[in-house]
Short mmCIF file of C-alpha atoms in Angstrom, two decimals:
data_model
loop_
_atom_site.label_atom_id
_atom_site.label_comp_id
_atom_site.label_asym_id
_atom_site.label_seq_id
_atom_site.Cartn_x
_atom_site.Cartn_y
_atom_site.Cartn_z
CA UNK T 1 -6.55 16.24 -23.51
CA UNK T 2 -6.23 13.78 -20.86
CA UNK T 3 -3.49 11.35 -21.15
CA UNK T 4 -3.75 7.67 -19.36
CA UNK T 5 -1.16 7.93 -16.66
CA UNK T 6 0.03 3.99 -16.65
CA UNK T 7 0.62 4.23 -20.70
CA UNK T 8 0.49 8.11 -21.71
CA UNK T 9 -1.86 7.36 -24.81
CA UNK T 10 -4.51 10.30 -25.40
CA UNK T 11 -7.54 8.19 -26.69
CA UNK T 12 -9.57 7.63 -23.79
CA UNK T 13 -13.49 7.91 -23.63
CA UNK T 14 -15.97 9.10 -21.21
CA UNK T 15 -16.82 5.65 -19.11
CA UNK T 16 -19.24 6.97 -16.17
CA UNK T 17 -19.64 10.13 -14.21
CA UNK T 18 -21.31 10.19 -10.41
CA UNK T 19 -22.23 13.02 -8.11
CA UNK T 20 -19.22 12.07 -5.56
CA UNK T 21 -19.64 12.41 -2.18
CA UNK T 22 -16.79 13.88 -0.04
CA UNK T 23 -14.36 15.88 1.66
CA UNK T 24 -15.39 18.09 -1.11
CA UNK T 25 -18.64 19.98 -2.72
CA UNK T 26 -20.38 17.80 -4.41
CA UNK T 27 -19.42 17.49 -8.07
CA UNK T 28 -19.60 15.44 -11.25
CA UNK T 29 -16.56 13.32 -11.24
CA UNK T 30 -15.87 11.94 -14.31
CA UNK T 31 -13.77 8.67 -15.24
CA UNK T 32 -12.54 7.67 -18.76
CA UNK T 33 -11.28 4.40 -20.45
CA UNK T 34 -8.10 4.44 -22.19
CA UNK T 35 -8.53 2.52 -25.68
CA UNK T 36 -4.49 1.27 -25.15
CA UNK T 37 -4.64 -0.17 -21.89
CA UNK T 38 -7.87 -0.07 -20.81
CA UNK T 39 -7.39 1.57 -17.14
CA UNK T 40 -10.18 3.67 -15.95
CA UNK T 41 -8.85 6.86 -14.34
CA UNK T 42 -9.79 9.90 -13.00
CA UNK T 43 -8.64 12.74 -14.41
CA UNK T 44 -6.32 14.79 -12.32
CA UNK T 45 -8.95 17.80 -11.87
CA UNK T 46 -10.99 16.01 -9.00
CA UNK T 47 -7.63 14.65 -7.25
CA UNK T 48 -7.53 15.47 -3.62
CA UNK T 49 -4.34 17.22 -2.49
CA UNK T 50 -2.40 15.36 0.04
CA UNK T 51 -3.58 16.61 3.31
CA UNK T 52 -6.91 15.85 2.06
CA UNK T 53 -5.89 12.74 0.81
CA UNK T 54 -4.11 12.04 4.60
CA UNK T 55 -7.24 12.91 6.38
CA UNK T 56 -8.94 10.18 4.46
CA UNK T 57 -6.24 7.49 5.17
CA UNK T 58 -6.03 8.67 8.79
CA UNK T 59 -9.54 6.77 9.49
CA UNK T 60 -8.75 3.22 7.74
CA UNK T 61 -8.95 1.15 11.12
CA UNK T 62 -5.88 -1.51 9.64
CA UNK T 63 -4.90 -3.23 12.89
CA UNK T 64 -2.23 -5.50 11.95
CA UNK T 65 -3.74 -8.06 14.79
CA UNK T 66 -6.86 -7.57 13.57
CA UNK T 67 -7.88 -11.64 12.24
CA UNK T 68 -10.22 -9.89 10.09
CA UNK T 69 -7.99 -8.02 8.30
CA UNK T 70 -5.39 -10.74 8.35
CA UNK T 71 -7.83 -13.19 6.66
CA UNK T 72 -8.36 -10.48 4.18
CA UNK T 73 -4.79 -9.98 3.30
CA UNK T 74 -4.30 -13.38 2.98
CA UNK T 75 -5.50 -13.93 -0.41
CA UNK T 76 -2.51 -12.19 -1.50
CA UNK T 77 0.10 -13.96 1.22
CA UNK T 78 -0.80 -17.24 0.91
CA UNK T 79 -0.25 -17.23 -2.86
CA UNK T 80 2.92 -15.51 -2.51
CA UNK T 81 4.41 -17.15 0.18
CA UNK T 82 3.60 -20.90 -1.44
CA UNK T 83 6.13 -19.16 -4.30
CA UNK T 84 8.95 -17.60 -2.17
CA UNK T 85 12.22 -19.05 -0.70
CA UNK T 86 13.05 -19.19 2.80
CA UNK T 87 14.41 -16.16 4.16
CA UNK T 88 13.51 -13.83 1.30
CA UNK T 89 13.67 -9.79 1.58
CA UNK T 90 10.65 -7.96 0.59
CA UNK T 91 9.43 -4.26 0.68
CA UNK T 92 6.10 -3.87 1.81
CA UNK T 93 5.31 -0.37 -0.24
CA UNK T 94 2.21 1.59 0.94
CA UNK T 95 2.09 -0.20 4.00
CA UNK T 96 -0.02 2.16 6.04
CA UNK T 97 0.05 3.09 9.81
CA UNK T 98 -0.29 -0.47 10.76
CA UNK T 99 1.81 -2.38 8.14
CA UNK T 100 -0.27 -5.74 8.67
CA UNK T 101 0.71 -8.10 5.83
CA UNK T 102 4.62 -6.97 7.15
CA UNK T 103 4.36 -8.93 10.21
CA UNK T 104 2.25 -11.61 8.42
CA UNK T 105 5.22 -11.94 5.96
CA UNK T 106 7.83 -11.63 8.79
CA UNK T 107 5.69 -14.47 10.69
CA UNK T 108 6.44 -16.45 7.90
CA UNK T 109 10.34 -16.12 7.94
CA UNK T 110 11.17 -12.77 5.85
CA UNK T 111 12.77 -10.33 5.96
CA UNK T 112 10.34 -6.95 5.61
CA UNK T 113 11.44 -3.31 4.44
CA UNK T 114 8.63 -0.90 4.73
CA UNK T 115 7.83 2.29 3.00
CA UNK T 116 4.37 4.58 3.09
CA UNK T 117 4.07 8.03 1.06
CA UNK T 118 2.65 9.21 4.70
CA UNK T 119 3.64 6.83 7.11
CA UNK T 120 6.97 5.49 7.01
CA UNK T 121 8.97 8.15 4.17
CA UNK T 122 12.17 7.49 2.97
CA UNK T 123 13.83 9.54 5.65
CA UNK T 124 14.60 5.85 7.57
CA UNK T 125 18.75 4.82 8.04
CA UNK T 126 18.59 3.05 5.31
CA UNK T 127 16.38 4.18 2.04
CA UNK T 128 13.93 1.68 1.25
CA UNK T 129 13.64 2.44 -2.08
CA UNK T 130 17.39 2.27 -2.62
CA UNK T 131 17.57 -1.52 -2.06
CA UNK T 132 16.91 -4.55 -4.56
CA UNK T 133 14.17 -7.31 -3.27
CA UNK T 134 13.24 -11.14 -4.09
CA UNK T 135 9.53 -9.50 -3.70
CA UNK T 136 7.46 -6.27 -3.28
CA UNK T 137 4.02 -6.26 -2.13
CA UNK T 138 1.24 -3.42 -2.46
CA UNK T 139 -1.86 -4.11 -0.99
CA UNK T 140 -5.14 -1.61 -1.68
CA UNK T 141 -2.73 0.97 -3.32
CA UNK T 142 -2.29 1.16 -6.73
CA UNK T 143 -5.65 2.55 -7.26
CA UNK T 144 -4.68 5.37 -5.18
CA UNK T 145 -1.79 6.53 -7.55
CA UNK T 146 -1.79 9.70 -9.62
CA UNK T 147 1.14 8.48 -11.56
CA UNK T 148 0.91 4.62 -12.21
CA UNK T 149 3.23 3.98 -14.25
CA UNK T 150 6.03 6.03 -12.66
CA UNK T 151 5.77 4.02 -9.35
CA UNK T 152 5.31 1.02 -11.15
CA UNK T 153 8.68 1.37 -13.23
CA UNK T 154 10.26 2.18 -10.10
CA UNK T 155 8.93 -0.87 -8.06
CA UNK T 156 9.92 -3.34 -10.92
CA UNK T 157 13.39 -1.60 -11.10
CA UNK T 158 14.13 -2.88 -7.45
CA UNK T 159 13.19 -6.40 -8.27
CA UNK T 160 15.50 -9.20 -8.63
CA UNK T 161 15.71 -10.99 -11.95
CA UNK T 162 12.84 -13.92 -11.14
CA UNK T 163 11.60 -11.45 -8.39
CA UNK T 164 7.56 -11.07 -8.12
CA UNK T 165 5.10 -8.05 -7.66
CA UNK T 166 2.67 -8.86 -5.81
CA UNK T 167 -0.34 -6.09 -6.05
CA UNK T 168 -4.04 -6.03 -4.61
CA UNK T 169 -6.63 -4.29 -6.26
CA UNK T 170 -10.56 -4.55 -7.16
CA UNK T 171 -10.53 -5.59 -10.80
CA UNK T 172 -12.82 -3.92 -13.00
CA UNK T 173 -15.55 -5.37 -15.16
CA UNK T 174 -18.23 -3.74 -16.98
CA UNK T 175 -19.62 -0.45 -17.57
CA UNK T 176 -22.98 -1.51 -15.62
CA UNK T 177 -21.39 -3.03 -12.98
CA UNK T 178 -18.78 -0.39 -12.32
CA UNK T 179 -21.71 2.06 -12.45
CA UNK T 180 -22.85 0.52 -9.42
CA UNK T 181 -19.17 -0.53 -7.77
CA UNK T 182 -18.53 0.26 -4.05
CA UNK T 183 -14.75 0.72 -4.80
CA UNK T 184 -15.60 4.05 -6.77
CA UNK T 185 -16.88 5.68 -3.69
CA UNK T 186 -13.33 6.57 -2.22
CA UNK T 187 -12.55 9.80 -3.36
CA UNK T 188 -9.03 8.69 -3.33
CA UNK T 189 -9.41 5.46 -5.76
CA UNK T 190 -8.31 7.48 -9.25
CA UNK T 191 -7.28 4.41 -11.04
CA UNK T 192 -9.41 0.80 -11.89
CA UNK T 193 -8.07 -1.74 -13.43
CA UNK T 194 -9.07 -5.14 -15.20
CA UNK T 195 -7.82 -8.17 -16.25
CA UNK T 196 -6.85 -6.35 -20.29
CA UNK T 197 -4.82 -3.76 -18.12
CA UNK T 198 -2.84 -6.11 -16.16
CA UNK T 199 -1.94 -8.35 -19.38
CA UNK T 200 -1.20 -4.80 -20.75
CA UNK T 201 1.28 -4.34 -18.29
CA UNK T 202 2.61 -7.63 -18.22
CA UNK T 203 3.22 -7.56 -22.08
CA UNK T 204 4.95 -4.32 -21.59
CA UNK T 205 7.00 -5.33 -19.16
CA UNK T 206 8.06 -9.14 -20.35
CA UNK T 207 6.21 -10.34 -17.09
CA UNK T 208 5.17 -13.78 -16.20
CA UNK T 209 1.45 -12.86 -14.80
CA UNK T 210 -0.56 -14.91 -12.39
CA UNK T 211 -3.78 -13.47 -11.91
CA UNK T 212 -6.30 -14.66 -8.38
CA UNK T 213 -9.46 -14.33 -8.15
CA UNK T 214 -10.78 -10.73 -8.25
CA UNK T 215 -8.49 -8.60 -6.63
CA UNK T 216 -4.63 -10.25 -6.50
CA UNK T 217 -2.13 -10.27 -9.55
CA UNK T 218 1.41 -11.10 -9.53
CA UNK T 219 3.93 -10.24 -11.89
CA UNK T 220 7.11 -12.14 -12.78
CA UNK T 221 10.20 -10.66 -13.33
CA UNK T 222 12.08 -12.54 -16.00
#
């Protein structure tokens, strides 16, 4: 039985298979839709391992003076930063090689921790995941995560009371269109989510939720 790894219930359905393309032979990946939350995962038999996984992330071109890729991450900074305080401390978690929405962020006044799986590990002077924060950003990560809710818990325990989450992520829609979705190519996206999963969350959590658009969501700590 496979159990939905952001709320651990075990009635999920078959919601599309593909021949994947990959690092990989060529198999039938299969995803499934938990009836709880409504996240569409991947169950952990076609997971890469890490150095797979690495190899993949190795070729994202993320130059953090890229004004492409700035204008991109914008839709999540601009939001955010018309909502923080001067001077605030964030974590930028998942940041990547080129931790681009960091300087953005720092640009605009704050004060940026960084921490990457692969990248920038916890093995810094000071552990970044050891420290509290008026806001945490993850851009394009969550839907690499084997263990959502785990990371998630964590994240939200190093908010600040009024503290936000600010996450971005393809939403989801329908069964047609995510037939035909680009953002299920990656063999390392394992987890989709829509809007019914995010107000999921947020209900679990007591979170105020702002949702933008089709791929930023911020949460609210109370």
């Amino acid at each position: 039985m496979n159990s939905c790894p952001l709320c651990h219930c075990t009635e999920s359905s078959l919601f599309h298979t593909d021949l994947h393309p990959g690092p990989l032979p060529e198999q039938l990946r299969e995803y499934l839709h938990c009836s709880q939350c409504s996240l569409i995962f991947v169950p952990s038999k076609f997971h890469l391992n890490s150095q797979q996984e690495k190899a993949l992330y190795d070729l994202h071109q993320n130059d953090p003076f890229d004004l492409g890729y700035r204008k991109f991450l914008s839709r999540l900074s601009d939001p955010l930063l018309a909502q923080l305080e001067p001077n605030s401390k964030g974590l930028e978690f998942g940041c990547g090689p080129g931790p681009a929405l960091a300087k953005m962020l720092e640009q605009a006044g704050h004060n940026i921790s960084l921490y990457d799986l692969y990248y920038f590990p916890d093995s810094q002077l000071v552990d970044p995941l050891q420290q509290q924060y008026r806001f945490i950003t993850a851009t394009e990560v969550i839907e690499h995560l084997a263990q959502p809710e785990q990371v998630v818990k964590q994240l939200w325990s190093l908010l600040e009371a009024g503290g936000q989450l600010a996450l971005m992520t393809k939403l989801a829609t329908d069964q047609q269109a995510f037939s035909r979705w680009h953002y299920i190519l990656d063999p390392t996206h394992i987890c989709f989510y829509s809007r019914e999963t995010f107000e999921w969350l947020a209900k679990k959590l007591g979170a105020g939720l702002e949702i933008i658009g089709n791929d930023v969501v911020i949460l609210r700590k109370p």
